[in-house]
Amino acid sequence: MADKKIIAVVGATGAQGSGLVRAILSDPSGGFVARALTRDVNSDKAKELSKLGAEVVAADVYDEESLKLAFKGAYGVYCVTFFWAHFSPEKEMADGIFKKGREYAGKTVGIAGEHLTGARMAASFTAALGQEVRYKEVSPEVYRSFGFPGAEDLGNMFQFKRDFEQVFCGARNLEVARALNPALQTFDKWLARNKSRIPLE
Ligand SMILES: NC(=O)c1ccc[n+]([C@@H]2O[C@H](COP(=O)([O-])OP(=O)(O)OC[C@H]3O[C@@H](n4cnc5c(N)ncnc54)[C@H](OP(=O)(O)O)[C@@H]3O)[C@@H](O)[C@H]2O)c1
């Protein structure tokens, strides 16, 4: 245990972070251990991660001192930010969570699954769910006009992915990701396992 490299995971109880924590824990010979950061070490999700073998530590990305402690001795950090909690670009920049990750710990890590088009995903949904799922292209510009909280942010994300597809996909090398984590699922495999959780009308 002591010779293992620590990966500190921000948002460890959430959808993104918990996937990484579980992947690290399910690979005991991988040379890494997971340190799960959470604001509430007593929540059910935090306790579950602790039971699975993660080191669970209290941290809030808006509390710099807590981050310093949580990142201490870590070999790498996995960071997510919480833009949707406040919708403020200024706060997002001020957080500097990625900068702090480098400053207090060391390197950063990331994973990638598969590069699929919307049409290809719709075809997979259709096959898995047994009812037609159609892909309808909505331009980022139109998306921004929908007006619901976060529509602008999502429109920006889709624009970035459309206009800088090669940069975005190029930085997420699937072969490297699969070599690092052979258990990484394809979309079809994930769908086969999880289709019963998708509510159908
Ligand atoms: N899920 C996706 O498909 C997806 C796709 C693209 C982008 N993202 C982005 O990725 C980020 C995380 O998404 P998610 O889906 O994993 O979110 P999530 O399931 O809501 O989980 C976020 C986790 O972050 C923790 N958290 C929230 N505020 C925090 C704070 N101030 N300090 C420390 N931890 C805090 C919470 O843990 P505790 O309550 O235990 O502290 C929560 O479990 C978001 O910015 C989201 O917009 C998500």
PDB file of C-alpha atoms and ligand atoms in Angstrom:
ATOM      1  CA  MET A   1       0.000   0.000   0.000  1.00  0.00           C
ATOM      2  CA  ALA A   2       2.701   2.461   1.043  1.00  0.00           C
ATOM      3  CA  ASP A   3       4.590   2.091  -2.238  1.00  0.00           C
ATOM      4  CA  LYS A   4       1.488   2.731  -4.318  1.00  0.00           C
ATOM      5  CA  LYS A   5       0.969   6.017  -6.096  1.00  0.00           C
ATOM      6  CA  ILE A   6      -1.936   8.095  -4.855  1.00  0.00           C
ATOM      7  CA  ILE A   7      -4.425   9.560  -7.329  1.00  0.00           C
ATOM      8  CA  ALA A   8      -6.519  12.264  -5.654  1.00  0.00           C
ATOM      9  CA  VAL A   9      -9.961  12.428  -7.263  1.00  0.00           C
ATOM     10  CA  VAL A  10     -12.063  15.598  -7.122  1.00  0.00           C
ATOM     11  CA  GLY A  11     -15.811  14.924  -7.431  1.00  0.00           C
ATOM     12  CA  ALA A  12     -15.184  11.329  -6.346  1.00  0.00           C
ATOM     13  CA  THR A  13     -18.765  10.720  -5.244  1.00  0.00           C
ATOM     14  CA  GLY A  14     -20.099  12.004  -8.571  1.00  0.00           C
ATOM     15  CA  ALA A  15     -20.730  10.452 -11.977  1.00  0.00           C
ATOM     16  CA  GLN A  16     -17.326  11.260 -13.441  1.00  0.00           C
ATOM     17  CA  GLY A  17     -15.052  10.884 -10.439  1.00  0.00           C
ATOM     18  CA  SER A  18     -16.611   7.730  -9.009  1.00  0.00           C
ATOM     19  CA  GLY A  19     -15.930   5.930 -12.301  1.00  0.00           C
ATOM     20  CA  LEU A  20     -12.240   6.674 -11.933  1.00  0.00           C
ATOM     21  CA  VAL A  21     -12.162   5.725  -8.239  1.00  0.00           C
ATOM     22  CA  ARG A  22     -13.826   2.387  -9.017  1.00  0.00           C
ATOM     23  CA  ALA A  23     -11.468   1.745 -11.946  1.00  0.00           C
ATOM     24  CA  ILE A  24      -8.435   2.311  -9.712  1.00  0.00           C
ATOM     25  CA  LEU A  25      -9.854   0.134  -6.931  1.00  0.00           C
ATOM     26  CA  SER A  26     -10.716  -2.683  -9.308  1.00  0.00           C
ATOM     27  CA  ASP A  27      -7.101  -2.899 -10.447  1.00  0.00           C
ATOM     28  CA  PRO A  28      -5.164  -3.703  -7.257  1.00  0.00           C
ATOM     29  CA  SER A  29      -2.032  -4.634  -9.212  1.00  0.00           C
ATOM     30  CA  GLY A  30      -2.107  -1.353 -11.150  1.00  0.00           C
ATOM     31  CA  GLY A  31       0.222   0.458  -8.765  1.00  0.00           C
ATOM     32  CA  PHE A  32      -2.255   3.186  -7.813  1.00  0.00           C
ATOM     33  CA  VAL A  33      -4.580   3.889  -4.904  1.00  0.00           C
ATOM     34  CA  ALA A  34      -7.558   6.234  -4.946  1.00  0.00           C
ATOM     35  CA  ARG A  35      -7.948   9.178  -2.611  1.00  0.00           C
ATOM     36  CA  ALA A  36     -11.570  10.286  -2.855  1.00  0.00           C
ATOM     37  CA  LEU A  37     -12.250  13.964  -2.142  1.00  0.00           C
ATOM     38  CA  THR A  38     -15.689  14.864  -0.862  1.00  0.00           C
ATOM     39  CA  ARG A  39     -17.292  17.679   1.107  1.00  0.00           C
ATOM     40  CA  ASP A  40     -19.085  15.149   3.292  1.00  0.00           C
ATOM     41  CA  VAL A  41     -17.128  12.101   4.387  1.00  0.00           C
ATOM     42  CA  ASN A  42     -20.273  10.780   6.099  1.00  0.00           C
ATOM     43  CA  SER A  43     -22.523  10.674   3.040  1.00  0.00           C
ATOM     44  CA  ASP A  44     -23.720   7.269   1.817  1.00  0.00           C
ATOM     45  CA  LYS A  45     -21.669   7.598  -1.373  1.00  0.00           C
ATOM     46  CA  ALA A  46     -18.521   8.520   0.547  1.00  0.00           C
ATOM     47  CA  LYS A  47     -19.006   5.596   2.916  1.00  0.00           C
ATOM     48  CA  GLU A  48     -19.496   3.256  -0.020  1.00  0.00           C
ATOM     49  CA  LEU A  49     -16.190   4.367  -1.558  1.00  0.00           C
ATOM     50  CA  SER A  50     -14.479   3.919   1.786  1.00  0.00           C
ATOM     51  CA  LYS A  51     -15.890   0.384   2.045  1.00  0.00           C
ATOM     52  CA  LEU A  52     -14.576  -0.385  -1.425  1.00  0.00           C
ATOM     53  CA  GLY A  53     -11.087   0.607  -0.252  1.00  0.00           C
ATOM     54  CA  ALA A  54     -10.683   4.277  -1.171  1.00  0.00           C
ATOM     55  CA  GLU A  55      -9.065   6.724   1.213  1.00  0.00           C
ATOM     56  CA  VAL A  56     -11.863   9.246   1.717  1.00  0.00           C
ATOM     57  CA  VAL A  57     -10.823  12.775   2.677  1.00  0.00           C
ATOM     58  CA  ALA A  58     -12.765  15.975   3.251  1.00  0.00           C
ATOM     59  CA  ALA A  59     -12.131  18.797   0.772  1.00  0.00           C
ATOM     60  CA  ASP A  60     -13.981  21.653  -0.846  1.00  0.00           C
ATOM     61  CA  VAL A  61     -12.565  23.165  -4.038  1.00  0.00           C
ATOM     62  CA  TYR A  62     -13.452  26.608  -2.662  1.00  0.00           C
ATOM     63  CA  ASP A  63     -11.383  25.971   0.474  1.00  0.00           C
ATOM     64  CA  GLU A  64      -7.764  26.199  -0.575  1.00  0.00           C
ATOM     65  CA  GLU A  65      -6.344  24.847   2.678  1.00  0.00           C
ATOM     66  CA  SER A  66      -8.477  21.716   2.417  1.00  0.00           C
ATOM     67  CA  LEU A  67      -7.184  21.156  -1.130  1.00  0.00           C
ATOM     68  CA  LYS A  68      -3.579  21.548  -0.041  1.00  0.00           C
ATOM     69  CA  LEU A  69      -4.053  18.768   2.495  1.00  0.00           C
ATOM     70  CA  ALA A  70      -6.088  16.579   0.158  1.00  0.00           C
ATOM     71  CA  PHE A  71      -3.502  16.789  -2.646  1.00  0.00           C
ATOM     72  CA  LYS A  72      -0.518  16.329  -0.336  1.00  0.00           C
ATOM     73  CA  GLY A  73       1.679  13.420  -1.393  1.00  0.00           C
ATOM     74  CA  ALA A  74      -0.501  12.625  -4.402  1.00  0.00           C
ATOM     75  CA  TYR A  75       1.205  11.378  -7.547  1.00  0.00           C
ATOM     76  CA  GLY A  76      -1.624  12.711  -9.702  1.00  0.00           C
ATOM     77  CA  VAL A  77      -4.915  14.492  -9.444  1.00  0.00           C
ATOM     78  CA  TYR A  78      -8.137  14.119 -11.413  1.00  0.00           C
ATOM     79  CA  CYS A  79     -10.094  17.344 -11.396  1.00  0.00           C
ATOM     80  CA  VAL A  80     -13.560  18.393 -12.356  1.00  0.00           C
ATOM     81  CA  THR A  81     -15.000  21.852 -11.793  1.00  0.00           C
ATOM     82  CA  PHE A  82     -18.511  22.848 -10.799  1.00  0.00           C
ATOM     83  CA  PHE A  83     -19.486  25.558 -13.251  1.00  0.00           C
ATOM     84  CA  TRP A  84     -23.143  24.516 -13.144  1.00  0.00           C
ATOM     85  CA  ALA A  85     -23.256  25.194  -9.421  1.00  0.00           C
ATOM     86  CA  HIS A  86     -22.771  28.925 -10.002  1.00  0.00           C
ATOM     87  CA  PHE A  87     -22.649  29.620 -13.795  1.00  0.00           C
ATOM     88  CA  SER A  88     -19.916  32.187 -13.239  1.00  0.00           C
ATOM     89  CA  PRO A  89     -16.881  32.143 -15.591  1.00  0.00           C
ATOM     90  CA  GLU A  90     -15.112  34.488 -13.141  1.00  0.00           C
ATOM     91  CA  LYS A  91     -15.549  32.006 -10.292  1.00  0.00           C
ATOM     92  CA  GLU A  92     -14.468  29.149 -12.517  1.00  0.00           C
ATOM     93  CA  MET A  93     -11.256  31.001 -13.400  1.00  0.00           C
ATOM     94  CA  ALA A  94     -10.679  32.093  -9.819  1.00  0.00           C
ATOM     95  CA  ASP A  95     -11.003  28.485  -8.614  1.00  0.00           C
ATOM     96  CA  GLY A  96      -7.862  27.610 -10.509  1.00  0.00           C
ATOM     97  CA  ILE A  97      -8.457  23.995  -9.518  1.00  0.00           C
ATOM     98  CA  PHE A  98      -6.294  22.651 -12.330  1.00  0.00           C
ATOM     99  CA  LYS A  99      -3.473  25.011 -11.472  1.00  0.00           C
ATOM    100  CA  LYS A 100      -3.742  24.004  -7.815  1.00  0.00           C
ATOM    101  CA  GLY A 101      -3.677  20.345  -8.800  1.00  0.00           C
ATOM    102  CA  ARG A 102      -0.339  20.853 -10.512  1.00  0.00           C
ATOM    103  CA  GLU A 103       0.982  23.046  -7.754  1.00  0.00           C
ATOM    104  CA  TYR A 104       0.118  20.841  -4.796  1.00  0.00           C
ATOM    105  CA  ALA A 105       0.435  17.369  -6.270  1.00  0.00           C
ATOM    106  CA  GLY A 106       2.156  16.782  -9.566  1.00  0.00           C
ATOM    107  CA  LYS A 107       0.791  15.483 -12.802  1.00  0.00           C
ATOM    108  CA  THR A 108      -2.779  15.252 -14.035  1.00  0.00           C
ATOM    109  CA  VAL A 109      -4.553  12.220 -15.438  1.00  0.00           C
ATOM    110  CA  GLY A 110      -7.513  11.696 -17.730  1.00  0.00           C
ATOM    111  CA  ILE A 111      -9.282   8.904 -19.566  1.00  0.00           C
ATOM    112  CA  ALA A 112     -11.096   8.580 -22.865  1.00  0.00           C
ATOM    113  CA  GLY A 113     -13.599   5.970 -23.994  1.00  0.00           C
ATOM    114  CA  GLU A 114     -14.580   6.140 -27.630  1.00  0.00           C
ATOM    115  CA  HIS A 115     -15.049   8.780 -30.325  1.00  0.00           C
ATOM    116  CA  LEU A 116     -18.581   8.364 -31.681  1.00  0.00           C
ATOM    117  CA  THR A 117     -20.809  10.530 -33.824  1.00  0.00           C
ATOM    118  CA  GLY A 118     -24.366  11.348 -32.726  1.00  0.00           C
ATOM    119  CA  ALA A 119     -25.739   9.264 -35.609  1.00  0.00           C
ATOM    120  CA  ARG A 120     -23.651   6.259 -34.576  1.00  0.00           C
ATOM    121  CA  MET A 121     -24.861   6.563 -30.975  1.00  0.00           C
ATOM    122  CA  ALA A 122     -28.478   6.796 -32.130  1.00  0.00           C
ATOM    123  CA  ALA A 123     -27.988   3.592 -34.162  1.00  0.00           C
ATOM    124  CA  SER A 124     -26.613   1.845 -31.078  1.00  0.00           C
ATOM    125  CA  PHE A 125     -29.534   3.068 -28.954  1.00  0.00           C
ATOM    126  CA  THR A 126     -31.979   1.824 -31.604  1.00  0.00           C
ATOM    127  CA  ALA A 127     -30.385  -1.619 -31.671  1.00  0.00           C
ATOM    128  CA  ALA A 128     -30.118  -1.925 -27.889  1.00  0.00           C
ATOM    129  CA  LEU A 129     -33.532  -0.535 -26.961  1.00  0.00           C
ATOM    130  CA  GLY A 130     -35.509  -2.107 -29.794  1.00  0.00           C
ATOM    131  CA  GLN A 131     -37.151   1.167 -30.720  1.00  0.00           C
ATOM    132  CA  GLU A 132     -36.029   3.824 -33.118  1.00  0.00           C
ATOM    133  CA  VAL A 133     -33.827   6.565 -31.684  1.00  0.00           C
ATOM    134  CA  ARG A 134     -33.093   9.351 -34.135  1.00  0.00           C
ATOM    135  CA  TYR A 135     -30.175  11.747 -34.101  1.00  0.00           C
ATOM    136  CA  LYS A 136     -31.215  15.321 -34.794  1.00  0.00           C
ATOM    137  CA  GLU A 137     -28.407  17.739 -35.312  1.00  0.00           C
ATOM    138  CA  VAL A 138     -28.818  20.995 -33.407  1.00  0.00           C
ATOM    139  CA  SER A 139     -26.150  23.589 -34.085  1.00  0.00           C
ATOM    140  CA  PRO A 140     -24.351  25.107 -31.102  1.00  0.00           C
ATOM    141  CA  GLU A 141     -25.730  28.500 -32.092  1.00  0.00           C
ATOM    142  CA  VAL A 142     -29.324  27.224 -31.865  1.00  0.00           C
ATOM    143  CA  TYR A 143     -28.549  25.314 -28.670  1.00  0.00           C
ATOM    144  CA  ARG A 144     -27.460  28.538 -26.940  1.00  0.00           C
ATOM    145  CA  SER A 145     -30.817  30.094 -27.736  1.00  0.00           C
ATOM    146  CA  PHE A 146     -32.818  27.455 -25.827  1.00  0.00           C
ATOM    147  CA  GLY A 147     -32.561  29.573 -22.704  1.00  0.00           C
ATOM    148  CA  PHE A 148     -32.552  26.934 -19.971  1.00  0.00           C
ATOM    149  CA  PRO A 149     -29.834  27.282 -17.316  1.00  0.00           C
ATOM    150  CA  GLY A 150     -26.664  25.882 -18.827  1.00  0.00           C
ATOM    151  CA  ALA A 151     -27.822  26.087 -22.476  1.00  0.00           C
ATOM    152  CA  GLU A 152     -25.097  28.598 -23.267  1.00  0.00           C
ATOM    153  CA  ASP A 153     -22.436  26.465 -21.604  1.00  0.00           C
ATOM    154  CA  LEU A 154     -23.550  23.358 -23.512  1.00  0.00           C
ATOM    155  CA  GLY A 155     -23.684  25.353 -26.768  1.00  0.00           C
ATOM    156  CA  ASN A 156     -20.105  26.503 -26.160  1.00  0.00           C
ATOM    157  CA  MET A 157     -19.006  22.923 -25.472  1.00  0.00           C
ATOM    158  CA  PHE A 158     -20.658  21.640 -28.657  1.00  0.00           C
ATOM    159  CA  GLN A 159     -19.099  24.462 -30.662  1.00  0.00           C
ATOM    160  CA  PHE A 160     -15.651  23.628 -29.320  1.00  0.00           C
ATOM    161  CA  LYS A 161     -16.137  19.957 -30.144  1.00  0.00           C
ATOM    162  CA  ARG A 162     -17.393  20.830 -33.633  1.00  0.00           C
ATOM    163  CA  ASP A 163     -14.789  23.442 -34.527  1.00  0.00           C
ATOM    164  CA  PHE A 164     -11.820  21.766 -32.858  1.00  0.00           C
ATOM    165  CA  GLU A 165     -12.728  18.119 -33.297  1.00  0.00           C
ATOM    166  CA  GLN A 166      -9.217  17.057 -34.256  1.00  0.00           C
ATOM    167  CA  VAL A 167      -7.657  18.806 -31.277  1.00  0.00           C
ATOM    168  CA  PHE A 168     -10.295  17.436 -28.906  1.00  0.00           C
ATOM    169  CA  CYS A 169     -10.137  13.838 -30.132  1.00  0.00           C
ATOM    170  CA  GLY A 170      -6.382  13.959 -30.745  1.00  0.00           C
ATOM    171  CA  ALA A 171      -5.766  14.719 -27.075  1.00  0.00           C
ATOM    172  CA  ARG A 172      -7.806  11.642 -26.106  1.00  0.00           C
ATOM    173  CA  ASN A 173      -5.884   8.772 -27.598  1.00  0.00           C
ATOM    174  CA  LEU A 174      -8.051   5.666 -27.374  1.00  0.00           C
ATOM    175  CA  GLU A 175      -5.186   3.210 -27.712  1.00  0.00           C
ATOM    176  CA  VAL A 176      -3.361   4.809 -24.799  1.00  0.00           C
ATOM    177  CA  ALA A 177      -6.569   4.884 -22.737  1.00  0.00           C
ATOM    178  CA  ARG A 178      -7.249   1.199 -23.414  1.00  0.00           C
ATOM    179  CA  ALA A 179      -3.655   0.246 -22.634  1.00  0.00           C
ATOM    180  CA  LEU A 180      -3.958   2.067 -19.313  1.00  0.00           C
ATOM    181  CA  ASN A 181      -7.363   0.615 -18.543  1.00  0.00           C
ATOM    182  CA  PRO A 182      -8.144  -2.579 -20.461  1.00  0.00           C
ATOM    183  CA  ALA A 183     -11.558  -2.682 -18.758  1.00  0.00           C
ATOM    184  CA  LEU A 184     -12.606   0.508 -20.524  1.00  0.00           C
ATOM    185  CA  GLN A 185     -15.937  -0.275 -22.178  1.00  0.00           C
ATOM    186  CA  THR A 186     -17.079   0.526 -25.674  1.00  0.00           C
ATOM    187  CA  PHE A 187     -20.339   2.463 -25.878  1.00  0.00           C
ATOM    188  CA  ASP A 188     -22.143  -0.667 -27.117  1.00  0.00           C
ATOM    189  CA  LYS A 189     -20.865  -2.725 -24.198  1.00  0.00           C
ATOM    190  CA  TRP A 190     -21.873  -0.043 -21.718  1.00  0.00           C
ATOM    191  CA  LEU A 191     -25.302   0.178 -23.350  1.00  0.00           C
ATOM    192  CA  ALA A 192     -25.832  -3.583 -23.191  1.00  0.00           C
ATOM    193  CA  ARG A 193     -25.156  -3.475 -19.444  1.00  0.00           C
ATOM    194  CA  ASN A 194     -27.163  -0.345 -18.680  1.00  0.00           C
ATOM    195  CA  LYS A 195     -30.062  -0.240 -21.142  1.00  0.00           C
ATOM    196  CA  SER A 196     -32.558  -1.379 -18.519  1.00  0.00           C
ATOM    197  CA  ARG A 197     -31.846   1.841 -16.606  1.00  0.00           C
ATOM    198  CA  ILE A 198     -32.964   4.039 -19.511  1.00  0.00           C
ATOM    199  CA  PRO A 199     -36.609   5.065 -19.037  1.00  0.00           C
ATOM    200  CA  LEU A 200     -38.756   4.510 -22.151  1.00  0.00           C
ATOM    201  CA  GLU A 201     -42.148   6.043 -22.834  1.00  0.00           C
TER     202      GLU A 201
HETATM  203  N1  LIG B   1     -21.496  13.507 -16.224  1.00  0.00           N
HETATM  204  C1  LIG B   1     -21.213  13.911 -17.452  1.00  0.00           C
HETATM  205  O1  LIG B   1     -21.521  13.235 -18.435  1.00  0.00           O
HETATM  206  C2  LIG B   1     -20.452  15.217 -17.702  1.00  0.00           C
HETATM  207  C3  LIG B   1     -20.120  15.538 -19.006  1.00  0.00           C
HETATM  208  C4  LIG B   1     -19.390  16.682 -19.256  1.00  0.00           C
HETATM  209  C5  LIG B   1     -19.010  17.504 -18.220  1.00  0.00           C
HETATM  210  N2  LIG B   1     -19.351  17.189 -16.959  1.00  0.00           N
HETATM  211  C6  LIG B   1     -18.913  18.094 -15.906  1.00  0.00           C
HETATM  212  O2  LIG B   1     -18.069  17.398 -14.990  1.00  0.00           O
HETATM  213  C7  LIG B   1     -18.269  17.914 -13.690  1.00  0.00           C
HETATM  214  C8  LIG B   1     -18.672  16.776 -12.747  1.00  0.00           C
HETATM  215  O3  LIG B   1     -19.807  16.136 -13.318  1.00  0.00           O
HETATM  216  P1  LIG B   1     -20.518  14.891 -12.651  1.00  0.00           P
HETATM  217  O4  LIG B   1     -21.569  14.463 -13.609  1.00  0.00           O
HETATM  218  O5  LIG B   1     -19.515  13.916 -12.159  1.00  0.00           O
HETATM  219  O6  LIG B   1     -21.219  15.620 -11.419  1.00  0.00           O
HETATM  220  P2  LIG B   1     -22.004  14.999 -10.187  1.00  0.00           P
HETATM  221  O7  LIG B   1     -22.401  13.580 -10.441  1.00  0.00           O
HETATM  222  O8  LIG B   1     -23.034  15.979  -9.829  1.00  0.00           O
HETATM  223  O9  LIG B   1     -20.904  14.964  -9.047  1.00  0.00           O
HETATM  224  C9  LIG B   1     -20.144  16.046  -8.700  1.00  0.00           C
HETATM  225  C10 LIG B   1     -19.480  15.733  -7.366  1.00  0.00           C
HETATM  226  O10 LIG B   1     -18.628  16.830  -7.078  1.00  0.00           O
HETATM  227  C11 LIG B   1     -18.619  17.078  -5.714  1.00  0.00           C
HETATM  228  N3  LIG B   1     -18.598  18.527  -5.458  1.00  0.00           N
HETATM  229  C12 LIG B   1     -19.547  19.452  -5.789  1.00  0.00           C
HETATM  230  N4  LIG B   1     -19.172  20.667  -5.384  1.00  0.00           N
HETATM  231  C13 LIG B   1     -17.962  20.516  -4.779  1.00  0.00           C
HETATM  232  C14 LIG B   1     -17.069  21.400  -4.142  1.00  0.00           C
HETATM  233  N5  LIG B   1     -17.337  22.699  -3.988  1.00  0.00           N
HETATM  234  N6  LIG B   1     -15.904  20.893  -3.666  1.00  0.00           N
HETATM  235  C15 LIG B   1     -15.602  19.581  -3.763  1.00  0.00           C
HETATM  236  N7  LIG B   1     -16.425  18.684  -4.346  1.00  0.00           N
HETATM  237  C16 LIG B   1     -17.592  19.158  -4.834  1.00  0.00           C
HETATM  238  C17 LIG B   1     -19.850  16.428  -5.125  1.00  0.00           C
HETATM  239  O11 LIG B   1     -19.353  15.579  -4.140  1.00  0.00           O
HETATM  240  P3  LIG B   1     -19.702  15.757  -2.583  1.00  0.00           P
HETATM  241  O12 LIG B   1     -21.129  16.171  -2.501  1.00  0.00           O
HETATM  242  O13 LIG B   1     -19.432  14.379  -2.060  1.00  0.00           O
HETATM  243  O14 LIG B   1     -18.734  16.774  -2.089  1.00  0.00           O
HETATM  244  C18 LIG B   1     -20.465  15.601  -6.246  1.00  0.00           C
HETATM  245  O15 LIG B   1     -20.598  14.244  -5.915  1.00  0.00           O
HETATM  246  C19 LIG B   1     -19.340  18.993 -13.828  1.00  0.00           C
HETATM  247  O16 LIG B   1     -18.704  20.234 -13.972  1.00  0.00           O
HETATM  248  C20 LIG B   1     -20.058  18.613 -15.098  1.00  0.00           C
HETATM  249  O17 LIG B   1     -20.647  19.744 -15.686  1.00  0.00           O
HETATM  250  C21 LIG B   1     -20.077  16.060 -16.672  1.00  0.00           C
END
